[in-house]
C-alpha atoms as an extended CHARMM CRD file, in Angstrom:
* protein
*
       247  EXT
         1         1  UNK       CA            -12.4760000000      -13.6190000000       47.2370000000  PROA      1               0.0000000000
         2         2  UNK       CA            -10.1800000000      -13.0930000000       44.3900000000  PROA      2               0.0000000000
         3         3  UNK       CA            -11.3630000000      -13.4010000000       40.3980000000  PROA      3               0.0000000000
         4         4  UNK       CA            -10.0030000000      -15.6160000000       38.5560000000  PROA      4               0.0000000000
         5         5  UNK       CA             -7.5300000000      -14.3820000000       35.3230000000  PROA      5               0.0000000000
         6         6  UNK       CA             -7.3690000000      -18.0440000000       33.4720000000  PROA      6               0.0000000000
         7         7  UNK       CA            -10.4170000000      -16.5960000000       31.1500000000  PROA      7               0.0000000000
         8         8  UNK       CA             -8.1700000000      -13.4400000000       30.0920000000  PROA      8               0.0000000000
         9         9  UNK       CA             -5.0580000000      -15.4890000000       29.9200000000  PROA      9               0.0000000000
        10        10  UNK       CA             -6.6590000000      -17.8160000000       27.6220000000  PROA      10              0.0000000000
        11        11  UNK       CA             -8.2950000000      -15.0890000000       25.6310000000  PROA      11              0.0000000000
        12        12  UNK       CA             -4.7580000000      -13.6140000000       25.0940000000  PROA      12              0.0000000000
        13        13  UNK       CA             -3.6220000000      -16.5270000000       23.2640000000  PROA      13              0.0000000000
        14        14  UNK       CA             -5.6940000000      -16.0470000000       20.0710000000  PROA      14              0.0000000000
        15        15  UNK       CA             -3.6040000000      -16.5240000000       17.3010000000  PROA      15              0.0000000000
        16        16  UNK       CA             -2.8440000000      -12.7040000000       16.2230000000  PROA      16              0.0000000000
        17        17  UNK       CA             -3.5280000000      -12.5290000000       12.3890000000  PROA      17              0.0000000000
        18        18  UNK       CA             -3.2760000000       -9.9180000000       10.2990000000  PROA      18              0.0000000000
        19        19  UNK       CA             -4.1630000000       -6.4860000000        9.7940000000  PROA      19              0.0000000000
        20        20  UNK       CA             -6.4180000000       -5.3520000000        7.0770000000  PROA      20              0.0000000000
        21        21  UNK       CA             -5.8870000000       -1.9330000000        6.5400000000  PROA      21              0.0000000000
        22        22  UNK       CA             -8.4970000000       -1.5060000000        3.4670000000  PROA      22              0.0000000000
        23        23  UNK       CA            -10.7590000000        1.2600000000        5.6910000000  PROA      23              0.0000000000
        24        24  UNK       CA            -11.5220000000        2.9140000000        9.0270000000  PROA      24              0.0000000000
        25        25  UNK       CA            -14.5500000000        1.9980000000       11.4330000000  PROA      25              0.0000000000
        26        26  UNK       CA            -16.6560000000        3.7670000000       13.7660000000  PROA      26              0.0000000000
        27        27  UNK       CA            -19.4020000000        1.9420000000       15.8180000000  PROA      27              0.0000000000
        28        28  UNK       CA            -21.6040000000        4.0910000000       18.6090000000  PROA      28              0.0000000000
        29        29  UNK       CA            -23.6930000000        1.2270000000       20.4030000000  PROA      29              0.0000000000
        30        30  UNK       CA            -26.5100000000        1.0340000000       22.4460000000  PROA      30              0.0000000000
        31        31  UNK       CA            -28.0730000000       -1.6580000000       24.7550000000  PROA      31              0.0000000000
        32        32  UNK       CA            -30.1710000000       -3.3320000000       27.4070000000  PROA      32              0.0000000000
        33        33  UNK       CA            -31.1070000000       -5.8220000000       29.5340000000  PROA      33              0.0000000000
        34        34  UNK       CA            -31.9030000000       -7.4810000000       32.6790000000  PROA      34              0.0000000000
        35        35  UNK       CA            -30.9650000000       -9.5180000000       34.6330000000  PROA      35              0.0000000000
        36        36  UNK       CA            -29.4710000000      -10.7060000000       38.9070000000  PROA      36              0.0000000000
        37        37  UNK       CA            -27.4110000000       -8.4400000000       41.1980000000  PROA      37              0.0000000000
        38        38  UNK       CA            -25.7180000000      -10.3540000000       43.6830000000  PROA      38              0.0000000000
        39        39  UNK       CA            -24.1260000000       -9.1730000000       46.7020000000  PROA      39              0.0000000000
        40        40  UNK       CA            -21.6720000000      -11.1690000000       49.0920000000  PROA      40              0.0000000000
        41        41  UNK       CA            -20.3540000000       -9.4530000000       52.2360000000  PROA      41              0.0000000000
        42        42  UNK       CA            -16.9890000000      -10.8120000000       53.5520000000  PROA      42              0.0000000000
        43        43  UNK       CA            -17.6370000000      -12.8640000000       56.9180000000  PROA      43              0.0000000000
        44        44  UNK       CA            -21.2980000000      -11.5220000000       57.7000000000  PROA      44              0.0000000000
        45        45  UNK       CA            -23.6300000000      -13.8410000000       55.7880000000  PROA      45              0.0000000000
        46        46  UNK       CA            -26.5210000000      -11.5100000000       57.2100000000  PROA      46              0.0000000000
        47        47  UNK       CA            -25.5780000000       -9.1320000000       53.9220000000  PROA      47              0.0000000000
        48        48  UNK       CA            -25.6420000000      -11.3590000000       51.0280000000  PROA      48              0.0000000000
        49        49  UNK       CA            -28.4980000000      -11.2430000000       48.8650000000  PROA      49              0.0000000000
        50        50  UNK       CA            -29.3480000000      -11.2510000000       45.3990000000  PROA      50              0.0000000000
        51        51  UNK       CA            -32.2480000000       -9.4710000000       43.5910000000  PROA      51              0.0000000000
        52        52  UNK       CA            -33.2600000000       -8.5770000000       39.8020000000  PROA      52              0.0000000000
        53        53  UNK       CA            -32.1310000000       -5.9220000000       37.5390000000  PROA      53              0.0000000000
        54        54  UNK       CA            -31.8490000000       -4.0130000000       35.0160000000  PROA      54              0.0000000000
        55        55  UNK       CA            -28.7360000000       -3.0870000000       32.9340000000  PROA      55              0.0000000000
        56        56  UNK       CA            -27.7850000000       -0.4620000000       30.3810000000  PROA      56              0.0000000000
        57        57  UNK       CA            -24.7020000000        0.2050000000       27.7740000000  PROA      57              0.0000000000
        58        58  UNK       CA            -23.9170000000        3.0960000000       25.7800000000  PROA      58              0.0000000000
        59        59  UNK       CA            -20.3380000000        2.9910000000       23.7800000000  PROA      59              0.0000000000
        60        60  UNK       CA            -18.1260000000        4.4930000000       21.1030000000  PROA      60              0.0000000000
        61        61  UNK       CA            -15.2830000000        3.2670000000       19.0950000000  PROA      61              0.0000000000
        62        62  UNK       CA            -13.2850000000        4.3050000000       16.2870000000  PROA      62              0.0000000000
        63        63  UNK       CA            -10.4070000000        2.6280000000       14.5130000000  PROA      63              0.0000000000
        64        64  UNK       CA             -8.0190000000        3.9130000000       11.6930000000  PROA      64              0.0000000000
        65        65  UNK       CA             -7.6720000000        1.9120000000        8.8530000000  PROA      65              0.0000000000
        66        66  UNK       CA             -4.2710000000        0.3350000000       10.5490000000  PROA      66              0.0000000000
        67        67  UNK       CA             -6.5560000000       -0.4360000000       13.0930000000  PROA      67              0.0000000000
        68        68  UNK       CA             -5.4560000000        1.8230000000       16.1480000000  PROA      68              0.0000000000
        69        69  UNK       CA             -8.0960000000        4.1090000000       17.6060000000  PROA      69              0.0000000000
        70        70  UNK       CA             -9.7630000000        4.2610000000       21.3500000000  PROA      70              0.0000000000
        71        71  UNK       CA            -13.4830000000        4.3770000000       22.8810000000  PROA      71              0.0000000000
        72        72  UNK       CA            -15.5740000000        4.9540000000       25.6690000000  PROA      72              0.0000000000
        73        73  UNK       CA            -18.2460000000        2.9790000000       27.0830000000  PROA      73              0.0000000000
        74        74  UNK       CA            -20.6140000000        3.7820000000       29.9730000000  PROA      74              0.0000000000
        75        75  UNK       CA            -22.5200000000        0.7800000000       31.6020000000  PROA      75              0.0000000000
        76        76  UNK       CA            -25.0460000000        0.6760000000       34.2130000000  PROA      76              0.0000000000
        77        77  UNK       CA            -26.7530000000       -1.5220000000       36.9030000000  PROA      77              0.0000000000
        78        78  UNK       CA            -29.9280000000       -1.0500000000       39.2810000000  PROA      78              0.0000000000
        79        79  UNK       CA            -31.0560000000       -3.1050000000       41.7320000000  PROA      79              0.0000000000
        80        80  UNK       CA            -34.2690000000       -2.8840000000       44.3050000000  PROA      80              0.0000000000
        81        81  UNK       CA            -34.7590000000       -4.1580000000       47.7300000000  PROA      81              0.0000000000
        82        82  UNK       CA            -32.1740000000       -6.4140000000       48.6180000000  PROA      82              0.0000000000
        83        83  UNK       CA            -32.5510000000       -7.8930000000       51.5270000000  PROA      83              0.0000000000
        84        84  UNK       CA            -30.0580000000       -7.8450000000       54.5030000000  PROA      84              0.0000000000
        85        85  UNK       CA            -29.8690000000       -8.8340000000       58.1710000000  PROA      85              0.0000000000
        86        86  UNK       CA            -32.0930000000       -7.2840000000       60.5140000000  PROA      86              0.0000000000
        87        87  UNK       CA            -34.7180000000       -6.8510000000       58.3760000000  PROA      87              0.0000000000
        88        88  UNK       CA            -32.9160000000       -3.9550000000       55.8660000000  PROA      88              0.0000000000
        89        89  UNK       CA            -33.8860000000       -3.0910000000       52.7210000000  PROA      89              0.0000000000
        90        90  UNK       CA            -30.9710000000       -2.2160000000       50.4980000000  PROA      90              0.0000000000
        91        91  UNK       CA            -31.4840000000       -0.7460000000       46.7210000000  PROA      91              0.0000000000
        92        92  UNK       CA            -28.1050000000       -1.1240000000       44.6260000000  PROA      92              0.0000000000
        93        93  UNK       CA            -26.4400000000        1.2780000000       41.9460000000  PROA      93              0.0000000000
        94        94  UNK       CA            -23.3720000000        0.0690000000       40.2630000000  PROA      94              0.0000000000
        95        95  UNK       CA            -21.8880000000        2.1250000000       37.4320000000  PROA      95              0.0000000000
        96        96  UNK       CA            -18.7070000000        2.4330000000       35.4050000000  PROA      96              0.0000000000
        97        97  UNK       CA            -16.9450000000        4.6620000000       32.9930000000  PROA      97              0.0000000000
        98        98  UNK       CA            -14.2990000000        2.9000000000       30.3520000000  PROA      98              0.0000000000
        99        99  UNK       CA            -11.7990000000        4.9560000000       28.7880000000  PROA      99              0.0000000000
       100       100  UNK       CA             -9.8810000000        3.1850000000       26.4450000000  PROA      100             0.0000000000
       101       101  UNK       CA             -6.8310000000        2.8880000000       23.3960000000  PROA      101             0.0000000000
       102       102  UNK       CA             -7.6220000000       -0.1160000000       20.7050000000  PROA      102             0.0000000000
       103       103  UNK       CA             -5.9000000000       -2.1370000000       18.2520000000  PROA      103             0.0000000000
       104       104  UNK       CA             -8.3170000000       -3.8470000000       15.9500000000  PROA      104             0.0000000000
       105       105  UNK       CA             -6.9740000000       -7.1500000000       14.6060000000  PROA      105             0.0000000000
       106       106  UNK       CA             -8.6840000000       -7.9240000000       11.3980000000  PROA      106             0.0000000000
       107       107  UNK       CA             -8.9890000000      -10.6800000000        8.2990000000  PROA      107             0.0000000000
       108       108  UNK       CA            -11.2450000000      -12.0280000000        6.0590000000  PROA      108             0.0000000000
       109       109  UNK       CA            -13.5830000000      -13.5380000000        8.8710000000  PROA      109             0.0000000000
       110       110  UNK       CA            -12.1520000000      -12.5870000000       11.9740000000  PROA      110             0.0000000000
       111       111  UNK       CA            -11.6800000000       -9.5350000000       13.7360000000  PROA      111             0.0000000000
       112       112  UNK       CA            -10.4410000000       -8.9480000000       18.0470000000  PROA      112             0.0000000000
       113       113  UNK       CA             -9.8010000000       -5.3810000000       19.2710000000  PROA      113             0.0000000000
       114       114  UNK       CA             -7.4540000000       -5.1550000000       21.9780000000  PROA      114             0.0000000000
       115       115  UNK       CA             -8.2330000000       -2.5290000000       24.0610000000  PROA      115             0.0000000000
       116       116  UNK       CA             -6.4230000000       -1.0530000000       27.4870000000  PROA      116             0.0000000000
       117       117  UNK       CA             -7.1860000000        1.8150000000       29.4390000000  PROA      117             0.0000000000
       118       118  UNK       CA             -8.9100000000        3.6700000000       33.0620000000  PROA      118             0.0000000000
       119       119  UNK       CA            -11.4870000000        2.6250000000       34.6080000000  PROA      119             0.0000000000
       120       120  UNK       CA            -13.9480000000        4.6130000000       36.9490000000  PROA      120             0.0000000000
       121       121  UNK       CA            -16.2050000000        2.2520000000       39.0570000000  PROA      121             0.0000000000
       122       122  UNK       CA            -18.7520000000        3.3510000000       41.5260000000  PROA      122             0.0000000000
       123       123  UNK       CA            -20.8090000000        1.4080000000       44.1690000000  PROA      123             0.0000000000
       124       124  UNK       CA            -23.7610000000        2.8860000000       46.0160000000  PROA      124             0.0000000000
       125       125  UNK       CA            -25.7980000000        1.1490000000       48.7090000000  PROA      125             0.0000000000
       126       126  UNK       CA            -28.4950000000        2.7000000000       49.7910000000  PROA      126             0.0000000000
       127       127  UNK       CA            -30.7510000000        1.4220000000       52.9300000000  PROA      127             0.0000000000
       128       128  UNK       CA            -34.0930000000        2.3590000000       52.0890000000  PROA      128             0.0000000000
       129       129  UNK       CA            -35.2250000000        3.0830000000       55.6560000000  PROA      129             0.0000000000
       130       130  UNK       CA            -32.9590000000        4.6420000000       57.3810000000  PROA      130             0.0000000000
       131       131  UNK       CA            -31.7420000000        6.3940000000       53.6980000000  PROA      131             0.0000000000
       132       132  UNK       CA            -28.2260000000        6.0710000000       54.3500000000  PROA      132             0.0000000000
       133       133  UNK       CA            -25.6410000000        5.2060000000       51.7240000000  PROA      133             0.0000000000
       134       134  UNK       CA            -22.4160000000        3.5490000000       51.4350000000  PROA      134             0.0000000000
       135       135  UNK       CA            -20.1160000000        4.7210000000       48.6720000000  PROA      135             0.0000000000
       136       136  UNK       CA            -17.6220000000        2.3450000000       47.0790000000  PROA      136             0.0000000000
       137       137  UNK       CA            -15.5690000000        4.7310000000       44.6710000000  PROA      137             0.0000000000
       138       138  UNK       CA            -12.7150000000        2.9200000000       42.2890000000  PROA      138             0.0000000000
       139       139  UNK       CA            -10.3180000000        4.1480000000       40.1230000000  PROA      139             0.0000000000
       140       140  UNK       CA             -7.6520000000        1.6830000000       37.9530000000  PROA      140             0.0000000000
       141       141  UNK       CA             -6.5240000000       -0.1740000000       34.8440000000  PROA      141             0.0000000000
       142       142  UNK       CA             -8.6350000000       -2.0720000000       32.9070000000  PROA      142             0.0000000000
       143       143  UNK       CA             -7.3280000000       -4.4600000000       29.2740000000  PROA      143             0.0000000000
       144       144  UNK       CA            -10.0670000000       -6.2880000000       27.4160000000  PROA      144             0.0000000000
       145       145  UNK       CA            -10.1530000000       -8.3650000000       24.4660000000  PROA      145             0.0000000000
       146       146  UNK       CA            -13.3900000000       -9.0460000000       22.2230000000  PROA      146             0.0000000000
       147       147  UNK       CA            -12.6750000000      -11.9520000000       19.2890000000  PROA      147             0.0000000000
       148       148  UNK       CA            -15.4970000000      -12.2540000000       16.6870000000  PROA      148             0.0000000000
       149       149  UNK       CA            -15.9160000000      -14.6360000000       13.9310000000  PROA      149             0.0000000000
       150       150  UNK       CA            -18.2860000000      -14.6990000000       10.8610000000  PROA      150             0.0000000000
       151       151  UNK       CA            -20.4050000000      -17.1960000000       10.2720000000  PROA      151             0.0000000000
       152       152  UNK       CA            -22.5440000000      -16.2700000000        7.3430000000  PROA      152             0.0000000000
       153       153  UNK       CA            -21.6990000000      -13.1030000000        4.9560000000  PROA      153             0.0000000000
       154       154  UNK       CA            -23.8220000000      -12.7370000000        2.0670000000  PROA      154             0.0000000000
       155       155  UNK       CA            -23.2070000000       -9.0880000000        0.5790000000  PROA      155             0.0000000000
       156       156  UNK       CA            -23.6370000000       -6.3480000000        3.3190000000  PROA      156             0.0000000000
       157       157  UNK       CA            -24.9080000000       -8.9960000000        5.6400000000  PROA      157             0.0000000000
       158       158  UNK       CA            -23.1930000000      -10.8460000000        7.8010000000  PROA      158             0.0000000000
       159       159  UNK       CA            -23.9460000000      -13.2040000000       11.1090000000  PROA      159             0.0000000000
       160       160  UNK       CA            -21.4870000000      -13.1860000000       13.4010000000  PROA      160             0.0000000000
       161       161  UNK       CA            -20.5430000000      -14.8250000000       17.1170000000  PROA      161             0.0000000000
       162       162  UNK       CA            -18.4790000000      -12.9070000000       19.8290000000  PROA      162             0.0000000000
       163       163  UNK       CA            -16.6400000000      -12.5330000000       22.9460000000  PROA      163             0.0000000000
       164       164  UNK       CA            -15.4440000000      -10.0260000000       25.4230000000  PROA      164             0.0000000000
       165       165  UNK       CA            -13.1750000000      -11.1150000000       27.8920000000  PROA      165             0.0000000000
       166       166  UNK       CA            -11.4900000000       -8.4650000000       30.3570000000  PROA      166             0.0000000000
       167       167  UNK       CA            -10.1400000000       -8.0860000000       33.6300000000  PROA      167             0.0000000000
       168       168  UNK       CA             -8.6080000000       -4.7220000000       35.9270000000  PROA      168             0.0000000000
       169       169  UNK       CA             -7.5830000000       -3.2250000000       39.3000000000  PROA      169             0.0000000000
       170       170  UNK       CA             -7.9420000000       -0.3620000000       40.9380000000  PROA      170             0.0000000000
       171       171  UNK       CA             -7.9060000000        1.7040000000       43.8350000000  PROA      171             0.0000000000
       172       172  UNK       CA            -11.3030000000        2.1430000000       46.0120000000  PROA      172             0.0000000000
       173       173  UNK       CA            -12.6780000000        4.7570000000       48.3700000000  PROA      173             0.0000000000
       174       174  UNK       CA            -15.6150000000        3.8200000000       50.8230000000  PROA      174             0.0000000000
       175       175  UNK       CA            -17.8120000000        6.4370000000       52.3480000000  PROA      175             0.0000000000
       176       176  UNK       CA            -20.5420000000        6.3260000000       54.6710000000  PROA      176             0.0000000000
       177       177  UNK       CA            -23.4120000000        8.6970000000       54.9030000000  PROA      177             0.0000000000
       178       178  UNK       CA            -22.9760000000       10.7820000000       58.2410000000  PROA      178             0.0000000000
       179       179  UNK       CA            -19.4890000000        9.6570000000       58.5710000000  PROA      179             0.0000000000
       180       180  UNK       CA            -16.1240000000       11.9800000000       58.2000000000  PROA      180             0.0000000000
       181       181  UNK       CA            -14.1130000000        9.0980000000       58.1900000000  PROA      181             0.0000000000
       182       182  UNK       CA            -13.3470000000        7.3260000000       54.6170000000  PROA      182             0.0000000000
       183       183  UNK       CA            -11.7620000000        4.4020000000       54.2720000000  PROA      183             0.0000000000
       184       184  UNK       CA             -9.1210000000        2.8890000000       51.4590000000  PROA      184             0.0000000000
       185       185  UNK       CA             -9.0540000000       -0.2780000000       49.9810000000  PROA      185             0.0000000000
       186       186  UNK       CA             -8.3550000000       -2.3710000000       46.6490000000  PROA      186             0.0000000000
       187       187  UNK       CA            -11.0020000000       -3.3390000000       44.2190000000  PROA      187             0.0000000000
       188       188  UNK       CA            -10.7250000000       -6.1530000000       41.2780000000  PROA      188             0.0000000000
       189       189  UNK       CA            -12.6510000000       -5.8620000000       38.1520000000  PROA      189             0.0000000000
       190       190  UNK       CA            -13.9760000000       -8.4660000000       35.7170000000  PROA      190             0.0000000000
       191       191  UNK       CA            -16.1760000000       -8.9670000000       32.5710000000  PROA      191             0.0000000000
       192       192  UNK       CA            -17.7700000000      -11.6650000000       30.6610000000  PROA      192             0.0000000000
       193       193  UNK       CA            -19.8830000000      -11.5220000000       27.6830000000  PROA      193             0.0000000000
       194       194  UNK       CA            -20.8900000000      -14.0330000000       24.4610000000  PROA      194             0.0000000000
       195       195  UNK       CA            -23.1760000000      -13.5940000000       21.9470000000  PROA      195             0.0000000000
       196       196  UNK       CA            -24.3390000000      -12.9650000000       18.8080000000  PROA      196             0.0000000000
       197       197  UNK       CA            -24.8170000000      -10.0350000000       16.1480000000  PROA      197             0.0000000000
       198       198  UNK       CA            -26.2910000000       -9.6960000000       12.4090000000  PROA      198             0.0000000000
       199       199  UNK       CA            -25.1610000000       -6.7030000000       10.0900000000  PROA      199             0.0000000000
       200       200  UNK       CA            -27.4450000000       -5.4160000000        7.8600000000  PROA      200             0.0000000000
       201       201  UNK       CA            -25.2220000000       -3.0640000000        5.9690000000  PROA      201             0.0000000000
       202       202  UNK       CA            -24.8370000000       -0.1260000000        8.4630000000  PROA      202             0.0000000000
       203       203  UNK       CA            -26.9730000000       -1.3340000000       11.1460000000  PROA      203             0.0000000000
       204       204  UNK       CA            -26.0880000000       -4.2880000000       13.7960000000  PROA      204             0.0000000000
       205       205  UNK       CA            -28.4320000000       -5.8900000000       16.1190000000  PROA      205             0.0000000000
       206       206  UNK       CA            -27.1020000000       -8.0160000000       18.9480000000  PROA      206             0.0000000000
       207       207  UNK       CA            -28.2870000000      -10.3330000000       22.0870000000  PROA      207             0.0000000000
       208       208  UNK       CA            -25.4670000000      -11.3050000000       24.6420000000  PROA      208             0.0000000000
       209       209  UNK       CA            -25.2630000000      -13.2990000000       27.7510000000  PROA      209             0.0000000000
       210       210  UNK       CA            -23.1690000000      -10.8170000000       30.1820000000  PROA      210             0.0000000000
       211       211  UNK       CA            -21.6280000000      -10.4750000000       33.3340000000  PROA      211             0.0000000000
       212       212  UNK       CA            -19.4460000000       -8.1810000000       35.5960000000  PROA      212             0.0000000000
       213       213  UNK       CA            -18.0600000000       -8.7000000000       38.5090000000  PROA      213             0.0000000000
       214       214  UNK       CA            -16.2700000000       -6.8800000000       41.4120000000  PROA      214             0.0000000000
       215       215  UNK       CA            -14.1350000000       -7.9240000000       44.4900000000  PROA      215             0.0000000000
       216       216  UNK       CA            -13.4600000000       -5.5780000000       47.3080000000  PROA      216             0.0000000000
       217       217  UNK       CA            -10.7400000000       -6.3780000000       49.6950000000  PROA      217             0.0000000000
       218       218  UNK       CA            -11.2480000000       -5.5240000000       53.5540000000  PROA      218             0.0000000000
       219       219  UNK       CA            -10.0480000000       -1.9980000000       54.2330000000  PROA      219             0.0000000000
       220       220  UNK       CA             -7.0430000000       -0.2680000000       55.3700000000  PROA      220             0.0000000000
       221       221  UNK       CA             -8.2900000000        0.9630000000       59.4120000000  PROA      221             0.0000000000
       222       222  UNK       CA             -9.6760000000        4.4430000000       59.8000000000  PROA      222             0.0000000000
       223       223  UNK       CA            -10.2620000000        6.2180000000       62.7880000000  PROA      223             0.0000000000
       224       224  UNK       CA             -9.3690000000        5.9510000000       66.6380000000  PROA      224             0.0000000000
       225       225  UNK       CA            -10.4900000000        3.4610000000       67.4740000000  PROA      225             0.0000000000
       226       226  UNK       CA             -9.3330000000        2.0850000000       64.0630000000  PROA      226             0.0000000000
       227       227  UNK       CA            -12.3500000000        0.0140000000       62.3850000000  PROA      227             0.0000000000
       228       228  UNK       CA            -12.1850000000       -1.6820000000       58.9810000000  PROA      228             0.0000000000
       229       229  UNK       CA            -14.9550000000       -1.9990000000       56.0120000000  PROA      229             0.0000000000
       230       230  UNK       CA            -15.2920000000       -5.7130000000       55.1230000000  PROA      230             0.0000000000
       231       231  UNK       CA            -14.7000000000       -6.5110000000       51.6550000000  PROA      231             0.0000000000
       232       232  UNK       CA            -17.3380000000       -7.4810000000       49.4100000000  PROA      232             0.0000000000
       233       233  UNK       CA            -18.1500000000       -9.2750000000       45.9560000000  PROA      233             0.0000000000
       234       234  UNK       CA            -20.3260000000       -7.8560000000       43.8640000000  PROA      234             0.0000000000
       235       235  UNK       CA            -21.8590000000       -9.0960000000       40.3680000000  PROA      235             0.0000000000
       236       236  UNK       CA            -24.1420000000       -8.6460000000       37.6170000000  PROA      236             0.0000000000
       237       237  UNK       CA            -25.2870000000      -11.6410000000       35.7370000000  PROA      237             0.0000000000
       238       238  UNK       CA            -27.9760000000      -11.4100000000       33.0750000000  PROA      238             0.0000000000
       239       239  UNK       CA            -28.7630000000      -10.8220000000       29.3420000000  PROA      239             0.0000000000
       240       240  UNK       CA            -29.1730000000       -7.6540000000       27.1030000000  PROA      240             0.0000000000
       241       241  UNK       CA            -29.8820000000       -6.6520000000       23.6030000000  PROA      241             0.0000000000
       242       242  UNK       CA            -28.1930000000       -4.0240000000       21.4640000000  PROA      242             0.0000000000
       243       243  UNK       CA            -28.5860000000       -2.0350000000       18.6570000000  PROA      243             0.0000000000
       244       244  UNK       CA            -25.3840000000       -0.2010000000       17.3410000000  PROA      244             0.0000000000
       245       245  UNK       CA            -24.7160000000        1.9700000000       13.8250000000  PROA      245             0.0000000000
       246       246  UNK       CA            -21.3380000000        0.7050000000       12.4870000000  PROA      246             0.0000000000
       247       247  UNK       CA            -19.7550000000        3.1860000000        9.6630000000  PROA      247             0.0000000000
């Protein structure tokens, strides 16, 4: 139940190239899609499903023209009645809040900010029937890197291909609606995304194939008599489009 780093690790050995320091950038972003939400409980096969849904992005970067700078990026996941044992319906929120530092590599036609920082991860399951939710709440590091290479430049226009690659680990709370007790547990993060994006002077527009995924491991006990919350995976697979001023 663990995700694999090999992606990251293999992102990370990008030759580093040079900085070019001619001016700052600032990029807020916007985008969305749809897509699968797929959810695996650990030992119980009667709570794995997968159903569609629907996905949303909203981000800000800046960089100094030596290419150091930070963002923040919200993203967003919704999912309707998956279906678990015993006949329950389950409706899935999964949200997360990206805090970040960046370096921002840069030459003629190729460009890969770096970028490390916290990330804030929530989980919420919600039965439809009986209306109770269970909380997942995560809190850790997250590094990510995002290579893109020019294809076509013509003037103020360019076509471009990227990646983001990233990968994290945090801490994770799990509460239960009705419950006092609240468990403790650790939570690994990571993110996968390729695509493509055209520059028309200030404006970019961009479709991506993108995924996130989550791995829960089985709690720490809680309670007399102690009981456990089985770990869980948890992913997002799907594709979006974006629409972002760059300045």
């Amino acid at each position: 139940m663990r995700i694999p780093a090999l992606f990251v690790a293999s992102a990370l050995t990008l030759p580093l190239v040079a900085q070019d320091d001619t001016s700052a950038r600032w990029r807020i972003a916007v985008a969305g899609g749809v897509g699968t939400f797929d959810f695996e409980e650990d030992g119980n096969t009667l709570n794995n499903d997968d159903a569609g849904a629907g996905a949303f992005r909203l981000g800000f970067e800046g960089t100094s023209h030596a290419g150091f700078g930070g963002g923040l990026r919200v993203e967003s996941f919704a999912a309707k009645e998956l279906r678990f044992g015993a006949g329950t319906d389950v409706d899935a929120g999964l949200g997360s809040l990206f805090g970040h530092f960046t370096y921002r590599f840069k030459a003629d036609r190729f460009a890969m900010p770096l970028r490390g920082g916290l990330l804030a991860n929530s989980l919420i399951l919600d039965e439809t029937i009986s209306d109770v939710e269970t909380r997942y709440y995560s809190g850790g590091l997250y590094v990510e890197v995002a290579p893109e290479f020019t294809l076509v430049r013509s003037g103020r226009t360019e076509w471009t291909l990227y990646g983001e690659a990233g990968i994290g680990s945090g801490a994770t709370q799990v509460e239960r609606e009705g419950d006092t007790r609240e468990w403790a547990a650790r939570t690994s993060f990571a993110g996968l995304e390729f695509g493509t994006r055209l520059y028309l002077g200030g404006i970019e527009l961009s479709a991506a194939v993108v995924s996130r995924l989550q791995s829960m491991d089985e709690s720490d006990p809680e309670g007399n008599p102690a009981t456990r919350v089985r770990g869980y995976d948890a992913s997002f697979t799907g594709v979006w489009l974006g629409f972002a001023v760059v300045f």
